[in-house]
Short mmCIF file of C-alpha atoms in Angstrom, two decimals:
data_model
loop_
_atom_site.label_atom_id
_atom_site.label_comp_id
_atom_site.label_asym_id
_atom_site.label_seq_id
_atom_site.Cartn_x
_atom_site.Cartn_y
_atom_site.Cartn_z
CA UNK G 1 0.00 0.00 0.00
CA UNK G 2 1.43 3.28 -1.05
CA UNK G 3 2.08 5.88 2.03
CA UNK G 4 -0.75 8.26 0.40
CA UNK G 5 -3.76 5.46 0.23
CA UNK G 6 -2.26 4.63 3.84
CA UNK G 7 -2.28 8.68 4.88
CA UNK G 8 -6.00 8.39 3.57
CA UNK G 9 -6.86 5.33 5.33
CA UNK G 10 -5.57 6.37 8.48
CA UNK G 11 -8.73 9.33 8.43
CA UNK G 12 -10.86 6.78 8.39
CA UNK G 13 -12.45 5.46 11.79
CA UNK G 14 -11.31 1.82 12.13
CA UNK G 15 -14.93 0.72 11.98
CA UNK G 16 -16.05 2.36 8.30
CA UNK G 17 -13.11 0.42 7.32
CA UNK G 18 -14.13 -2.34 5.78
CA UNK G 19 -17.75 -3.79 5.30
CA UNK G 20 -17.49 -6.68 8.09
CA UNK G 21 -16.54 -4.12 11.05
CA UNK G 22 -19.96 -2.12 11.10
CA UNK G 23 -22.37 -4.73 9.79
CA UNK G 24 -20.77 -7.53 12.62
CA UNK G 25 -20.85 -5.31 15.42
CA UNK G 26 -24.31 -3.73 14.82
CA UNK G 27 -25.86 -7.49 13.34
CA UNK G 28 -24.84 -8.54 17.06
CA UNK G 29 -26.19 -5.64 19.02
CA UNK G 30 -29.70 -6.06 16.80
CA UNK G 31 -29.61 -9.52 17.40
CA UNK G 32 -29.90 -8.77 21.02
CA UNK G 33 -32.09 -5.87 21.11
CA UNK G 34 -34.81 -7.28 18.31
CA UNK G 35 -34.62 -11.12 20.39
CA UNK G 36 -35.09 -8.47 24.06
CA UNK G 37 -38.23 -6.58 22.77
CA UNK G 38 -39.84 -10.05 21.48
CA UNK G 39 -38.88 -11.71 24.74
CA UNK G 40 -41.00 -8.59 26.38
CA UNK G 41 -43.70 -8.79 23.64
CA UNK G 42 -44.36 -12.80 24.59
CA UNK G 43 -44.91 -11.71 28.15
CA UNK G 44 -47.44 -9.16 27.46
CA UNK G 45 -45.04 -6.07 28.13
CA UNK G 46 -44.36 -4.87 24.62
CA UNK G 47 -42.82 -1.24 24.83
CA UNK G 48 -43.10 -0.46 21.11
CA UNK G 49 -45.86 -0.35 18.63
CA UNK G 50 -44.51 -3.05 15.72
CA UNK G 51 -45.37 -2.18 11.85
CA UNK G 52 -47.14 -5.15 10.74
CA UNK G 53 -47.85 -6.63 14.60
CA UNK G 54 -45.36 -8.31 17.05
CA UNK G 55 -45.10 -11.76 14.86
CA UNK G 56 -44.21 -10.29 11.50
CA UNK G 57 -42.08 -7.93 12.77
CA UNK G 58 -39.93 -10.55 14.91
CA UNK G 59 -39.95 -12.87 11.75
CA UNK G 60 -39.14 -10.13 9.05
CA UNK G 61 -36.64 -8.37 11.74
CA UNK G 62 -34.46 -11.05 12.62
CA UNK G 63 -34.60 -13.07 8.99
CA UNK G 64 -33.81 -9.35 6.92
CA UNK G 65 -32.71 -6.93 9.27
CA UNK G 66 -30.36 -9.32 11.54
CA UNK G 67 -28.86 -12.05 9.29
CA UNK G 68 -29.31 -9.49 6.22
CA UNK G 69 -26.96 -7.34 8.19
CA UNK G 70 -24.48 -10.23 8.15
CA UNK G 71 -24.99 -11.31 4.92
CA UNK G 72 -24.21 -8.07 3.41
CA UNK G 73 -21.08 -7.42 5.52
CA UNK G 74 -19.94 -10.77 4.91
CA UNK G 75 -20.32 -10.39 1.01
CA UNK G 76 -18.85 -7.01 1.23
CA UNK G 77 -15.58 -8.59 2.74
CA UNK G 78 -14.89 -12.08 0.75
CA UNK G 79 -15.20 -9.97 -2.56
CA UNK G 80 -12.13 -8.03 -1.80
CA UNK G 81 -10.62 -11.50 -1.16
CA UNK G 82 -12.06 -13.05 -3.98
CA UNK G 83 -11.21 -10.23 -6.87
CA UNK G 84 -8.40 -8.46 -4.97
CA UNK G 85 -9.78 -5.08 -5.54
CA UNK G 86 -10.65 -2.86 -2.59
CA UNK G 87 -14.33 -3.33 -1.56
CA UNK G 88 -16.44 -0.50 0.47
CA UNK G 89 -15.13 1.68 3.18
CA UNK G 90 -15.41 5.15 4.06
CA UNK G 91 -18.57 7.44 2.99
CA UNK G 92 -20.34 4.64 0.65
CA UNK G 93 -20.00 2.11 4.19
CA UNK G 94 -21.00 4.86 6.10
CA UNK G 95 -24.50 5.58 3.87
CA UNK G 96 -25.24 1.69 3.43
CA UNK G 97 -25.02 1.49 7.04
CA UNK G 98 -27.60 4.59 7.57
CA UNK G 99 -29.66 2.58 5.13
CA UNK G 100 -29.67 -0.74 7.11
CA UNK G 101 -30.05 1.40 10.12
CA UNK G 102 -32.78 3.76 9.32
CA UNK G 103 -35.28 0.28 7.67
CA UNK G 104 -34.94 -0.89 11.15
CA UNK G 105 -36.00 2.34 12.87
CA UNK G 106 -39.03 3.41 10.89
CA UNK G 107 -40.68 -0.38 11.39
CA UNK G 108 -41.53 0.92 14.80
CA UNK G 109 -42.36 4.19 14.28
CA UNK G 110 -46.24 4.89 15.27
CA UNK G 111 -48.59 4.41 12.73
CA UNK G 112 -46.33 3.49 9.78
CA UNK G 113 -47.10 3.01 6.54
CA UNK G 114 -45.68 0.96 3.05
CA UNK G 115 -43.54 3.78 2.79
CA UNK G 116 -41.31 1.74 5.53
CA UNK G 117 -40.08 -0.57 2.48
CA UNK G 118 -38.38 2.57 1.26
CA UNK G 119 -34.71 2.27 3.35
CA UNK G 120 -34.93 -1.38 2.34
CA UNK G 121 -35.09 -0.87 -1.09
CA UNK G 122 -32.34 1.83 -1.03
CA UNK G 123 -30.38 -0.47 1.48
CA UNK G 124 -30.26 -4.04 -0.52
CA UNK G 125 -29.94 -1.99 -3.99
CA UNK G 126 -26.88 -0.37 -2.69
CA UNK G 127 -25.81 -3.59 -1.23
CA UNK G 128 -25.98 -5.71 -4.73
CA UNK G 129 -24.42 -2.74 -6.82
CA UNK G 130 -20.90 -2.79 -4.14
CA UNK G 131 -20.79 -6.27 -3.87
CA UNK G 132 -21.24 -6.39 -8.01
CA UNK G 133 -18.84 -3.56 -8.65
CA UNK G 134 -15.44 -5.26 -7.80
CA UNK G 135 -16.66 -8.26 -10.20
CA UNK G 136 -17.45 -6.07 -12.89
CA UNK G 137 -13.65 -4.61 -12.83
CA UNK G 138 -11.91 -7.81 -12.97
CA UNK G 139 -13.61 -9.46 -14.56
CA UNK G 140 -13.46 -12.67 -13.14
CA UNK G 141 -14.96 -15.44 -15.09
CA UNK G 142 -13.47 -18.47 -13.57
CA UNK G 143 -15.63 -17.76 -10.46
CA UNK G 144 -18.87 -16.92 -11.99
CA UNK G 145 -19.93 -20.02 -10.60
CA UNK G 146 -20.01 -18.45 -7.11
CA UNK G 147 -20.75 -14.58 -7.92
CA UNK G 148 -23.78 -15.48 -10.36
CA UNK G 149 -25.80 -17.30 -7.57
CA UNK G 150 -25.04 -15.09 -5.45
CA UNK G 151 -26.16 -12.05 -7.40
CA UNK G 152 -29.22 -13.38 -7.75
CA UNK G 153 -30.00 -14.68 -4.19
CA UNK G 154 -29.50 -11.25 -3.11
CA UNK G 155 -31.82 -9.86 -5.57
CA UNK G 156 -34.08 -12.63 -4.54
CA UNK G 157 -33.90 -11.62 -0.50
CA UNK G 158 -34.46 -8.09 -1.25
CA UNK G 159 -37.10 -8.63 -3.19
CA UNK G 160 -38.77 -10.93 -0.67
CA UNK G 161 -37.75 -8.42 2.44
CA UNK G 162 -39.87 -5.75 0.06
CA UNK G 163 -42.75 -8.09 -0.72
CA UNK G 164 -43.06 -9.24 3.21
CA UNK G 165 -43.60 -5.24 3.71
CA UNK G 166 -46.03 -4.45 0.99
CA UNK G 167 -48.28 -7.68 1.00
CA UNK G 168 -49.06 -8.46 4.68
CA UNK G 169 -51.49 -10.73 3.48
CA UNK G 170 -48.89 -13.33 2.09
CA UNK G 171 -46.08 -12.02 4.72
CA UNK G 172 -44.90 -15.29 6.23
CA UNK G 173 -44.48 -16.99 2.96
CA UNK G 174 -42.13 -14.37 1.83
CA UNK G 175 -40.25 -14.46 4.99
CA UNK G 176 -40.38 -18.73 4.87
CA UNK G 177 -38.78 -18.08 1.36
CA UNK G 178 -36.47 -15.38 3.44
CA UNK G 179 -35.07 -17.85 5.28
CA UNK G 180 -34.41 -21.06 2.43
CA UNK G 181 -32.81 -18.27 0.80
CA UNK G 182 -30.33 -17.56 3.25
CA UNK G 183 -30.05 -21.31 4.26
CA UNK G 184 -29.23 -21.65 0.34
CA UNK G 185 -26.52 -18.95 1.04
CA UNK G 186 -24.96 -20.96 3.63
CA UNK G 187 -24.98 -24.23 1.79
CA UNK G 188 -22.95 -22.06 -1.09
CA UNK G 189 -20.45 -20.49 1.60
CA UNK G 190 -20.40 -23.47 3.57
CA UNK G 191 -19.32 -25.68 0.70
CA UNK G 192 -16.65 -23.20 -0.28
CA UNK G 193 -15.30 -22.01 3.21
CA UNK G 194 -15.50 -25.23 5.36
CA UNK G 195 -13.08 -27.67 3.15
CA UNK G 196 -10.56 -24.54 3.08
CA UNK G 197 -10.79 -23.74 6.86
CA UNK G 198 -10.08 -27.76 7.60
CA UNK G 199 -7.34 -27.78 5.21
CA UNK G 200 -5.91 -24.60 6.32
CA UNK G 201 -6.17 -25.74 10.03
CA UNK G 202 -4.73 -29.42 9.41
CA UNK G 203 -1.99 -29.00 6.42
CA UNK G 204 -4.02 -31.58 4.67
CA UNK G 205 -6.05 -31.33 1.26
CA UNK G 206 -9.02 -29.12 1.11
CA UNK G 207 -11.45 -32.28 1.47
CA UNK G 208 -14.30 -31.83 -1.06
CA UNK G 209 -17.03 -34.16 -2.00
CA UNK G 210 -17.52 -35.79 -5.72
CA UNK G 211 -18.86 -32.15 -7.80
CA UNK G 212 -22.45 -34.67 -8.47
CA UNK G 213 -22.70 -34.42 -4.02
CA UNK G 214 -22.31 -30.49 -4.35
CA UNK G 215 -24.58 -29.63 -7.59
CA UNK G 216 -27.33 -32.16 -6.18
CA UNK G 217 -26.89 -30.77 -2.86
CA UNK G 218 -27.44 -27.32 -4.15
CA UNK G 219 -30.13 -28.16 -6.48
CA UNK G 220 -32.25 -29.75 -4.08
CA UNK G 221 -32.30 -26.51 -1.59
CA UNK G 222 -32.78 -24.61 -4.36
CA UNK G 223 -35.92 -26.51 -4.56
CA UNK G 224 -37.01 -26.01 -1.14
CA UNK G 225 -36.74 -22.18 -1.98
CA UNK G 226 -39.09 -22.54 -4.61
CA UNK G 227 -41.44 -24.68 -2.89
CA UNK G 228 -41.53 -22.09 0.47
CA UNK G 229 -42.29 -19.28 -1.81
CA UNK G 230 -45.04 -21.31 -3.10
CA UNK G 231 -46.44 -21.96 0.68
CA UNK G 232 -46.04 -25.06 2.57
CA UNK G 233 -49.30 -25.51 3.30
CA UNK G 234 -50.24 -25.59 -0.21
CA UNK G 235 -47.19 -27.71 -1.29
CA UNK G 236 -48.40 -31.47 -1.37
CA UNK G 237 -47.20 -33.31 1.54
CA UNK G 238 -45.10 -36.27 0.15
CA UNK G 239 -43.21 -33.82 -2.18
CA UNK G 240 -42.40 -31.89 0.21
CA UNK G 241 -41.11 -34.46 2.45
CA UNK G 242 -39.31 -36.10 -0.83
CA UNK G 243 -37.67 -32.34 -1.48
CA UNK G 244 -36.84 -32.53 1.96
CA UNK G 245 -34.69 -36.15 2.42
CA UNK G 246 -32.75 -35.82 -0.82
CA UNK G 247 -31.52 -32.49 0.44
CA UNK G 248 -31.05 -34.01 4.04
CA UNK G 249 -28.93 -37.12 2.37
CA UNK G 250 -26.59 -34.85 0.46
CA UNK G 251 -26.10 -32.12 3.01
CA UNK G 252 -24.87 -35.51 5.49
CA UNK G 253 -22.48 -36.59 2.76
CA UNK G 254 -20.98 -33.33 2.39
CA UNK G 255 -20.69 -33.14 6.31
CA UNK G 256 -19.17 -36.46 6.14
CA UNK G 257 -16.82 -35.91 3.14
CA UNK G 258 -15.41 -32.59 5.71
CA UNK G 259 -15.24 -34.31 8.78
CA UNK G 260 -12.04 -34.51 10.55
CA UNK G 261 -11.90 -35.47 14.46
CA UNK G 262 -9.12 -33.04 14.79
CA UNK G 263 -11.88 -30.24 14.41
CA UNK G 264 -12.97 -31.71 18.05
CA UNK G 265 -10.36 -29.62 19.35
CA UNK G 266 -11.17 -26.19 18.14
CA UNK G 267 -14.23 -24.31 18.77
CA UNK G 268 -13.56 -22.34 15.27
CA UNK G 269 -14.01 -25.59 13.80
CA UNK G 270 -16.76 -27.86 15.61
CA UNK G 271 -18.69 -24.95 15.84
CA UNK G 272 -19.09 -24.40 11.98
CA UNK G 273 -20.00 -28.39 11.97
CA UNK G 274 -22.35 -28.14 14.30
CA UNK G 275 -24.38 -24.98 12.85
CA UNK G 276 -24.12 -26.67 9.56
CA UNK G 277 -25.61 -30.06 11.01
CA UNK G 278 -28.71 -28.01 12.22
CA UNK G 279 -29.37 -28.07 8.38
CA UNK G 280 -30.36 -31.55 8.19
CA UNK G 281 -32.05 -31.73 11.58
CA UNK G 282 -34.11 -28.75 9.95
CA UNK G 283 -34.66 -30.66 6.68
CA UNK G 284 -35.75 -33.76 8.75
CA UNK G 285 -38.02 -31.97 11.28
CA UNK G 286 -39.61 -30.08 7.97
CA UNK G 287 -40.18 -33.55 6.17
CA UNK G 288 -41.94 -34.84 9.24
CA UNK G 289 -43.68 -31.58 9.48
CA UNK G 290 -45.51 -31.82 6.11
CA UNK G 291 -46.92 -35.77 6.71
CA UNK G 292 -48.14 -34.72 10.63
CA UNK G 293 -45.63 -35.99 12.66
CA UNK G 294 -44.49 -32.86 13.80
CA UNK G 295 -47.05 -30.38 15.47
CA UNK G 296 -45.85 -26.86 14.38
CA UNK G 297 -44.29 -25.67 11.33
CA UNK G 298 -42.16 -22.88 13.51
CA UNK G 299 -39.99 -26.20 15.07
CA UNK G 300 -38.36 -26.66 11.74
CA UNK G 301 -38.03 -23.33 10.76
CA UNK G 302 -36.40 -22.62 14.39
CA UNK G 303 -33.72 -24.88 13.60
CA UNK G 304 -32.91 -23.29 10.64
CA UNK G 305 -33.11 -19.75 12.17
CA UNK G 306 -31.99 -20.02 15.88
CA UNK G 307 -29.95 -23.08 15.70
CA UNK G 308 -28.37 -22.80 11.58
CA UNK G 309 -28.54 -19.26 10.36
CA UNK G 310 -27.60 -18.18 14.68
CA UNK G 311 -24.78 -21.06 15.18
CA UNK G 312 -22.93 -20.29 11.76
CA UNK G 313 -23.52 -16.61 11.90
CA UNK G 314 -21.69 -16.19 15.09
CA UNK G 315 -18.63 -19.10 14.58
CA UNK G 316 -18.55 -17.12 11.12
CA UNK G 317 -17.81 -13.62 12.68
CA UNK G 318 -16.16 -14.74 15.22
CA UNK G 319 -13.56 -16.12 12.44
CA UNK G 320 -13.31 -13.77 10.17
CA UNK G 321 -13.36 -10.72 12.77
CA UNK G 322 -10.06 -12.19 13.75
CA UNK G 323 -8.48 -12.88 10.20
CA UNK G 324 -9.49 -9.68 8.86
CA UNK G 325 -8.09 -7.36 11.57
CA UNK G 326 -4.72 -8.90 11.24
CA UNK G 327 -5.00 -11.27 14.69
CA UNK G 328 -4.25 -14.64 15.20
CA UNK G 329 -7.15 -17.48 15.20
CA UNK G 330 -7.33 -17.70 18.73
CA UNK G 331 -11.38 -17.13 19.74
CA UNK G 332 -11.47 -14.78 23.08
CA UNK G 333 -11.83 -16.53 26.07
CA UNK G 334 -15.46 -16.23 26.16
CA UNK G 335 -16.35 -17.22 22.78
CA UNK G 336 -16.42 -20.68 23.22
CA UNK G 337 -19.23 -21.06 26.04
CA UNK G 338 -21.07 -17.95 23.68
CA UNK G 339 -21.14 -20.56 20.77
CA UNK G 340 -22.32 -23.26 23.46
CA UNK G 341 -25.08 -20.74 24.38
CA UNK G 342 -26.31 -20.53 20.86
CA UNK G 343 -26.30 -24.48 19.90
CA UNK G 344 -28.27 -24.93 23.47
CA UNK G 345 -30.77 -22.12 22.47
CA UNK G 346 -31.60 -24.24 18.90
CA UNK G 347 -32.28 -27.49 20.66
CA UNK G 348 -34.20 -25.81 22.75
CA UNK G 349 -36.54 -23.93 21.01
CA UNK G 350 -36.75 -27.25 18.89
CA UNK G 351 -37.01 -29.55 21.79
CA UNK G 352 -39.79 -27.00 23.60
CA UNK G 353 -42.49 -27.57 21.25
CA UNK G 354 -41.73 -31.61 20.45
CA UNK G 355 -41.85 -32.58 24.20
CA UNK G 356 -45.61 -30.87 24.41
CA UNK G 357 -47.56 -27.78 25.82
CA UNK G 358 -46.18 -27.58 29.35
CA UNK G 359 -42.38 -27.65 27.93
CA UNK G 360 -43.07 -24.90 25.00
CA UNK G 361 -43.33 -22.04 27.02
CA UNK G 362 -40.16 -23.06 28.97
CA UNK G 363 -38.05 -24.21 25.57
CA UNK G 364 -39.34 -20.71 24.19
CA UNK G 365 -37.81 -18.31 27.07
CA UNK G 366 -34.75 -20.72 27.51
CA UNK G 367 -34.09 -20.22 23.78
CA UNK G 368 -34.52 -16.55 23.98
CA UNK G 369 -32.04 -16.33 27.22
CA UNK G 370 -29.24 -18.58 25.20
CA UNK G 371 -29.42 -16.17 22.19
CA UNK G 372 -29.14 -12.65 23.93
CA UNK G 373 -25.96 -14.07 26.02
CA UNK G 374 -24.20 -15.25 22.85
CA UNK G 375 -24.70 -12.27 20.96
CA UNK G 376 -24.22 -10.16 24.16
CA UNK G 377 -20.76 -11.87 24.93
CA UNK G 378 -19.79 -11.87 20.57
CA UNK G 379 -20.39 -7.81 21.05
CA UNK G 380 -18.24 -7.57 24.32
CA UNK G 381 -15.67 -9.66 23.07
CA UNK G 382 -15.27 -8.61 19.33
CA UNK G 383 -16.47 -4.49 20.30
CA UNK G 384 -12.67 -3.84 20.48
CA UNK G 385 -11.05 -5.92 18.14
CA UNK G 386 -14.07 -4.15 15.47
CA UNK G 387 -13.38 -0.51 16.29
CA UNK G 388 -9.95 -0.79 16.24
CA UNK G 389 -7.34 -0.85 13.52
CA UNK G 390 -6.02 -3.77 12.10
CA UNK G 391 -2.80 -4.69 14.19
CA UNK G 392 -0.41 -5.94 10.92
CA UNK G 393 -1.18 -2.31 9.57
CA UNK G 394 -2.40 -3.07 6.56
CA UNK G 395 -6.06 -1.46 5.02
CA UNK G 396 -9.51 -2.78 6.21
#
């Protein structure tokens, strides 16, 4: 880096630095306050008048505000990696961030209208145009595999975040679709990310499953996506069960192909295994769903929210908050029990509901306790090592 784009880096606040720093921290403090005000809501003590009532906005919130936040900082940062060009920082982090922040704020403003879709639109339009911009200047064909799909998902999730807003009526199935979309997301990452982290961690080869594994793998959630925009109570049963197993089958194989009992030894490893493996417990729980032997369609979708999209979310920041500041992969001391915290919260807000009526209520505020301390001990931990500068010197 040349000593003028470091003189103009060095004017920057640590945190606009690069698009991980703002979108980690303030994912984790939302994740807190949005899980807080629902916990309060349940009890009968809401403190805030919800756009679209206390269920949609905890659903929409915490699918498209929360793990949107993380998506989008996330994206933001492996492009740099992926194209080698500089990604956001500075004044265009700064007004994506305002974005983000301000579709959050006006969802509880009294009295709201459709014009709350408006810092959404701004916010996910601006998000797809950075994280398209360093592809467009190199150019890089060879991983079109990987940019394509994601392109479009995040077209896809914006679109869905908007439609949740403007069509009430049809709200959950937008947000159902909300969430297979970002499970989709993970299965993409996941497949890319966790052979190179094991490899990395082990000296051994990247271990990746036959290419037939990964494309049926990915085919089949990209089914489910389709068939949760469609409604799964209008989906016929066996199909969707079917759709279901052939996903479950290939997500264990993959699991399988990755699985080193080294990773036993280091929470940056078993805990990416065991968000992933909430996948298939979701896939499972959503095939018994749809042929009765499951009560509730919110115990599947819990494992892919709380237990998934929660688990890999945090062992994913907590990772690449560390290699992108320059530090060594060595999780602060609390991490580990916060990543405990979060797997205990997904069993139980699975568990609650499967072992009947007098356990729901208890599996339900359990689940809610084990999420705030995760994300409250992530933000206490990684508040520092977010806001300040990277400690090799180098940008971002």
């Amino acid at each position: 880096m040349s000593e003028q784009s470091l003189s103009v880096e060095e004017t920057i606040a640590p945190l606009w630095r690069h698009g991980f720093r703002p979108f980690f921290l303030a994912g984790g403090l939302f994740a807190i306050v949005a899980m807080g005000l629902w916990w309060l809501a349940l009890g009968g003590q809401s403190v805030l008048q919800f756009f679209g009532g206390g269920l949609w906005w905890h659903s929409h919130e915490l699918v498209f505000g929360f793990a949107g936040a993380i998506v989008v900082g996330f994206l933001l940062t492996a492009v740099q990696n992926w194209t080698n060009v500089r990604s956001t920082f500075g004044m265009p982090l700064q007004l994506l961030f305002g974005c983000w922040l301000a579709a959050r704020l006006v969802k509880v403003i009294p009295g709201a209208g459709w014009w709350v879709v408006m810092p959404e639109v701004v916010f996910y339009l601006m998000s797809t145009g950075l994280f398209a911009r360093p592809l467009l200047v190199v150019r890089q064909y060879k991983n079109l595999a990987i940019f394509v799909p994601l392109l479009l998902l995040m077209g896809l999730f914006a679109t869905l975040s908007i439609a949740a807003v403007v069509r009430e009526g049809s709200a959950l199935r937008f947000i159902h679709a909300g969430i297979f979309v970002v499970v989709f997301m993970m299965v993409l990452m996941g497949s890319r990310v966790v052979p190179f982290f094991v490899g990395k961690a082990f000296g051994i080869p990247q271990p990746r499953p036959h290419a037939v594994v990964e494309l049926v793998g990915s085919v089949s959630m990209l089914l489910l996506v389709v068939l949760a925009l469609v409604g799964f109570y209008r989906v016929p049963p066996y199909l969707l069960a079917t759709a279901c197993l052939i996903a479950c089958v290939f997500q264990l194989i993959k699991i399988a192909v990755w699985f080193d009992i080294r990773i036993m030894q280091r929470s940056i490893l078993w805990s990416l295994f065991t968000a992933y493996g909430f996948i298939p417990l979701g896939l499972v729980l959503l095939a018994c769903f749809s042929v009765g032997w499951v009560p509730l369609l919110s115990v599947p979708l819990h494992a892919f929210t709380t237990g998934a999209m929660g688990g890999l979310i945090l062992a994913m920041a907590a990772r690449v908050s560390l290699g992108h500041t320059g530090r060594a992969m060595r999780l602060p001391r609390f991490m580990p029990v916060a990543l405990v915290c979060i797997f205990i919260g997904g069993l139980l807000r699975v568990l609650g509901p499967l072992l009947g009526p007098a356990y729901y209520q208890w599996g339900l505020q359990l689940s809610s306790i084990s999420w705030i301390a995760a994300f409250a001990i992530f933000v206490v931990s990684y508040l520092p090592i977010l806001s300040a500068p990277r400690v090799d010197g180098k940008p971002g």
